[in-house]
XYZ file of C-alpha atoms in Angstrom:
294
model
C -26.655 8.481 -3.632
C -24.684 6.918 -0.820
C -25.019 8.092 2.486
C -21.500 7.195 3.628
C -18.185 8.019 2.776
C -15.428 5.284 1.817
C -12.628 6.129 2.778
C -8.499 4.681 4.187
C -5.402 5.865 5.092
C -2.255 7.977 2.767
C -0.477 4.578 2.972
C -2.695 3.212 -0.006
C -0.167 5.011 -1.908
C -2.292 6.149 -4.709
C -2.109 9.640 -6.413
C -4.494 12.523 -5.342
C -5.931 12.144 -8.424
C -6.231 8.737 -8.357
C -8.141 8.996 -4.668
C -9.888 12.068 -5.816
C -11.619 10.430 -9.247
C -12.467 7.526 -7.227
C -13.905 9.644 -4.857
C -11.898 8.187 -2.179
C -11.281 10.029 1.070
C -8.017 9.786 2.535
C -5.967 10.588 6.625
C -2.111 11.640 6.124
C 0.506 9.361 8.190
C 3.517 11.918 9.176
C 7.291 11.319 8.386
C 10.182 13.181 9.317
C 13.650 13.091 7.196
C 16.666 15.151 8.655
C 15.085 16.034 11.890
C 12.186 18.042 9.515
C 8.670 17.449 9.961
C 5.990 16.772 7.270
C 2.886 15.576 6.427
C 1.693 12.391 3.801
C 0.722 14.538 1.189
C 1.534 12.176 -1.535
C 4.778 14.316 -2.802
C 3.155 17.522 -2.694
C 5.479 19.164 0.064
C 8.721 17.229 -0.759
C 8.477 15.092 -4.330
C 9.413 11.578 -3.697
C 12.138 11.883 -5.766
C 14.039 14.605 -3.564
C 12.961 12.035 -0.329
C 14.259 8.839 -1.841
C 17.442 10.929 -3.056
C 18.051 12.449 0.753
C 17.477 8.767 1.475
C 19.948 7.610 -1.060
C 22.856 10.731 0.832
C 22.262 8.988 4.359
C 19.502 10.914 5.461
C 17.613 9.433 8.835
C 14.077 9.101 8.828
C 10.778 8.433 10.827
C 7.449 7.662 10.916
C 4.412 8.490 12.584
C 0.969 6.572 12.478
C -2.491 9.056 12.906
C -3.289 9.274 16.471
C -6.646 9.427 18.270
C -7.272 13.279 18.448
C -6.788 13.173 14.103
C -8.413 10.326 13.705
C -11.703 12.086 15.872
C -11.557 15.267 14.252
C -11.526 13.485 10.873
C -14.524 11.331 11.471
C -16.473 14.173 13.392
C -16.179 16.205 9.888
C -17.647 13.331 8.208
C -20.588 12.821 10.858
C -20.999 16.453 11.141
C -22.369 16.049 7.459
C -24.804 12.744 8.565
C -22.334 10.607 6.986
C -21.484 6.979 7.948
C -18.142 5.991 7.270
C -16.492 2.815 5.909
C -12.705 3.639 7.445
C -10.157 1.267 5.605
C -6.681 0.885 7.512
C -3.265 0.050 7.081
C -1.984 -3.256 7.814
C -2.092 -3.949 11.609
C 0.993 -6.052 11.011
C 2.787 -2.689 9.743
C 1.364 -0.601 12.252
C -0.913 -0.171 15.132
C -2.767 2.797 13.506
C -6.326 0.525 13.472
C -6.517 0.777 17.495
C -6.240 4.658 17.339
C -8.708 4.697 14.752
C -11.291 2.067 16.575
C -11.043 4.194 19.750
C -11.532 7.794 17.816
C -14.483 5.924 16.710
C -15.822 4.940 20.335
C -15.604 8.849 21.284
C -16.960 10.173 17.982
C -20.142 7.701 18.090
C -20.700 8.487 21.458
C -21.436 12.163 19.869
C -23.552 10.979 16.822
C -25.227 7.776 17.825
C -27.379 7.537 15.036
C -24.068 7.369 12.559
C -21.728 4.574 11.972
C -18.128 4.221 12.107
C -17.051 0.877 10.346
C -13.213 0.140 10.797
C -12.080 -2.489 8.550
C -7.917 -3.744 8.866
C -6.625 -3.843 5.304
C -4.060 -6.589 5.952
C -2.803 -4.504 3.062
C 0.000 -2.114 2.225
C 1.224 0.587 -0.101
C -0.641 0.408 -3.498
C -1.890 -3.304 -2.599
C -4.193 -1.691 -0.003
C -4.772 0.836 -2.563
C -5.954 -1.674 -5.521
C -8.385 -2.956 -2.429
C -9.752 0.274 -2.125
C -10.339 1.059 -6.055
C -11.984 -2.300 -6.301
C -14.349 -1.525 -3.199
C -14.965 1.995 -4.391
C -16.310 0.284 -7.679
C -18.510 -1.741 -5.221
C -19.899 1.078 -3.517
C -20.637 2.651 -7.217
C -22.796 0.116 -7.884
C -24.567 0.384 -4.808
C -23.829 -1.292 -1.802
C -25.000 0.031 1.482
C -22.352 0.450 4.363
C -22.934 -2.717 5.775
C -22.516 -4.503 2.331
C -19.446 -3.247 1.080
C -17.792 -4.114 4.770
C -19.094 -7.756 3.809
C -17.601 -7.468 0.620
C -13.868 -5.937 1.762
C -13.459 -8.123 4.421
C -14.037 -11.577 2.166
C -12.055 -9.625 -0.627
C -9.190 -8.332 1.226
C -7.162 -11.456 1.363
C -7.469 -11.974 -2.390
C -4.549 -9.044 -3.219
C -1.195 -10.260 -3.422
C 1.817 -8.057 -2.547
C 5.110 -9.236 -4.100
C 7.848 -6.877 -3.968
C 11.832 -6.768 -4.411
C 14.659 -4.600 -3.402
C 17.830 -3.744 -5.236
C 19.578 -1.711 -2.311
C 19.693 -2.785 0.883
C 21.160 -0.071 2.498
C 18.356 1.199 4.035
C 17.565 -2.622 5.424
C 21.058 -2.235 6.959
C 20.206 1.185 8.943
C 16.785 -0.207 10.083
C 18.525 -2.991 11.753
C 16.848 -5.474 9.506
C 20.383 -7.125 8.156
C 23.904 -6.629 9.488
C 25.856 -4.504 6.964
C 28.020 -7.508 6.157
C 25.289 -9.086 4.748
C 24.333 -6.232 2.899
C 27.850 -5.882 1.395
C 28.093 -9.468 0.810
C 24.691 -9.350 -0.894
C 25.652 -6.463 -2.638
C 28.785 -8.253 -4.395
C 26.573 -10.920 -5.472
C 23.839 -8.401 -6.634
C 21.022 -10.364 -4.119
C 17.759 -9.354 -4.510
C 15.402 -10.395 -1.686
C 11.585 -11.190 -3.127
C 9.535 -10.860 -0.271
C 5.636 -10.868 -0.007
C 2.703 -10.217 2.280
C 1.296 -12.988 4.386
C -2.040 -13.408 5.634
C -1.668 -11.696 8.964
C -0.154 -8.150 6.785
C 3.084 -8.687 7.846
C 6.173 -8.993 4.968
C 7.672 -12.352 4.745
C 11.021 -12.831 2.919
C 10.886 -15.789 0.516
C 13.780 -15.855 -1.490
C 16.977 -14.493 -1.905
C 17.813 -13.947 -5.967
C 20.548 -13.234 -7.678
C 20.647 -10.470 -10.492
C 17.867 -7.617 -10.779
C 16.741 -9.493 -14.518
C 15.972 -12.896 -11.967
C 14.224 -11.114 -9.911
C 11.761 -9.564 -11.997
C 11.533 -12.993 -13.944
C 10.786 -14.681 -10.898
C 8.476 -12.139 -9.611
C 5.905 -12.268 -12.578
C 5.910 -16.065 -12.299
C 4.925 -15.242 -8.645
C 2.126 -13.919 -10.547
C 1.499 -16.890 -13.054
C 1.617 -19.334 -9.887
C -1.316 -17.265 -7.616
C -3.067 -15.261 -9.854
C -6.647 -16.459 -10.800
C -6.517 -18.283 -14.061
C -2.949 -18.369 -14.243
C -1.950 -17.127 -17.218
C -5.233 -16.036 -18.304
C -5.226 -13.141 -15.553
C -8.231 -10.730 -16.781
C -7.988 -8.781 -13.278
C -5.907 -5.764 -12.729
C -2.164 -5.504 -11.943
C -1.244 -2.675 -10.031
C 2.867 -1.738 -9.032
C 4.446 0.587 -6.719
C 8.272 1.724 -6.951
C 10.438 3.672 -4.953
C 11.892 6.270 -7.387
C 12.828 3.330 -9.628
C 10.672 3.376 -12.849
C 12.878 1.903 -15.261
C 12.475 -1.209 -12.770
C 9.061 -0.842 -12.314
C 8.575 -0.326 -15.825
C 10.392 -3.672 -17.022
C 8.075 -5.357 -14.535
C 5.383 -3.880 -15.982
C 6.250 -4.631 -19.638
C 7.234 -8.132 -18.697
C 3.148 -8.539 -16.938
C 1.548 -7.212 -20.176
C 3.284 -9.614 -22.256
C 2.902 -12.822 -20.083
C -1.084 -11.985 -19.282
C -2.489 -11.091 -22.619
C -6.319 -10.976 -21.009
C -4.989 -8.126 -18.428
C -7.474 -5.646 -17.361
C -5.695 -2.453 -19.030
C -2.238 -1.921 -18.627
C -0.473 -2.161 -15.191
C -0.615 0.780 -13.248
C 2.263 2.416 -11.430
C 2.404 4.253 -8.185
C 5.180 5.862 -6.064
C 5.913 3.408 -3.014
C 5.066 6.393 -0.215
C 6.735 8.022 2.354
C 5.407 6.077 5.275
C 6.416 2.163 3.918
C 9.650 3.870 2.031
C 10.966 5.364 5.144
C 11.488 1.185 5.803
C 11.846 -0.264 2.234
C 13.955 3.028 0.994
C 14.987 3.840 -2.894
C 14.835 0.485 -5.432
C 12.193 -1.041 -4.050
C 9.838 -2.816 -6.577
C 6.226 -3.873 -5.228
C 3.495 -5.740 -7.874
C 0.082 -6.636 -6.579
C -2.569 -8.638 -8.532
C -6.105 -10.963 -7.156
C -5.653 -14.331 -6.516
C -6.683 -16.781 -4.162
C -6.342 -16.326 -0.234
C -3.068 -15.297 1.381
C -2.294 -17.957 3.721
């Protein structure tokens, strides 16, 4: 048995029962939509259709990172049980969550100096970071120690690709991100930005396409071009949406035809509250292993 928990932030966007059967442990970012407070707790509170559909009626929203004083009481839980902890974060080219998380873990080692605190940057987001943390949680299953499986994430984490496309840039347009000409002029011409994740976890724009059935063309031969082996892909393919399935599931379709040697079929998540506060509704992420990000 392990004597250390794995465990990462509600941004990896993966169901409770995902983290739970994976025996992942997971800290809740905050968000608030209409001047109401909640709490990350994957659509528990507030589904994420009801928040993408406030979204969708003009609704203003923010977000808010775990601080210091949640970060300490969560690892102090952790130590209080002579646990170590391997603490995965989201991207610090998202969000500077990692430095209140290294510093909670100054003060809480300070208290158990025989434990460690391991705090690893993801350079990851949404269920990208999350596919990162299923694949190390299979690590740690088959036995790494602590030290190991922070070897193993840090010359691993690189290898997920994050490709993603929007369909409604209104929300873009309220976050100051493009003027609402643009948006209105891309909206005429049905442009679909395809952006990705660079190596640094910050999102890149790459291409502006036109039509929703180029985009997800182009996106799976985003796949084709960086996943390893090409076409014969035998890793998993994980997708996020934001209250979108019928696009996420035409992406999906579209992957299990074009990579017959796929690790079980694609698996699709809700894009959470945190990143879709940014992204908003008809936003289509896909994430698969390939070589580097650079």
């Amino acid at each position: 048995m392990n004597n250390y928990v794995l465990s990462c932030c509600s941004t990896a966007d993966l169901t409770k029962e995902r983290f739970e059967g994976a025996d992942i442990k997971y800290v809740p970012f905050h968000y608030a939509i209409d001047g109401n407070e909640y709490t990350d707790d994957l659509g528990a509170t507030l589904s994420y259709h009801e928040f993408y559909e406030k979204i969708r009626q003009g609704a203003e929203t923010r977000t808010a990172q775990v601080n210091i004083s949640e970060y300490v009481e969560y690892f102090t839980a952790f130590m209080e049980q002579g646990l170590d902890i391997v603490h995965v974060c989201f991207s610090s080219g998202l969000s500077g969550t990692i430095n209140s998380a290294r510093n909670a873990a100054l003060i809480v080692q300070e208290r158990f100096p025989a434990r460690n605190i391991h705090i690893i940057d993801s350079l990851g987001a949404s269920s990208g970071y999350g596919m990162l943390m299923i694949m190390a949680a299979r690590k740690r299953d088959e036995g790494l120690s602590a030290a190991a499986l922070v070897q193993w994430i840090e010359a691993n984490k690189l290898k997920i690709h994050h490709w993603f496309f929007s369909t409604d840039l209104s929300t873009y347009v309220r976050g100051g991100r493009i003027s609402k000409a643009a948006a209105v002029f891309g909206g005429v011409l049905q442009i679909c930005p395809l952006l990705n994740m660079d190596a640094n976890g910050r999102l890149v724009p790459r291409e502006k396409i036109r039509t929703k059935k180029k985009v997800i063309t182009e996106i799976v031969k985003r796949m084709e071009k960086y996943a390893d082996g090409g076409l014969d892909y035998s890793g998993k393919c994980f997708i996020s949406m934001s209250d979108c399935m019928e696009d996420a599931q035409a992406v999906a379709e579209l992957v299990e035809k074009t990579f017959p040697k796929l690790d079980g079929k694609v698996e699709i998540y809700d894009v959470g509250t945190t990143i879709g506060s940014h992204t908003g509704p008809d936003t289509v992420a896909m994430y698969f292993v390939g070589a580097e990000r650079n």
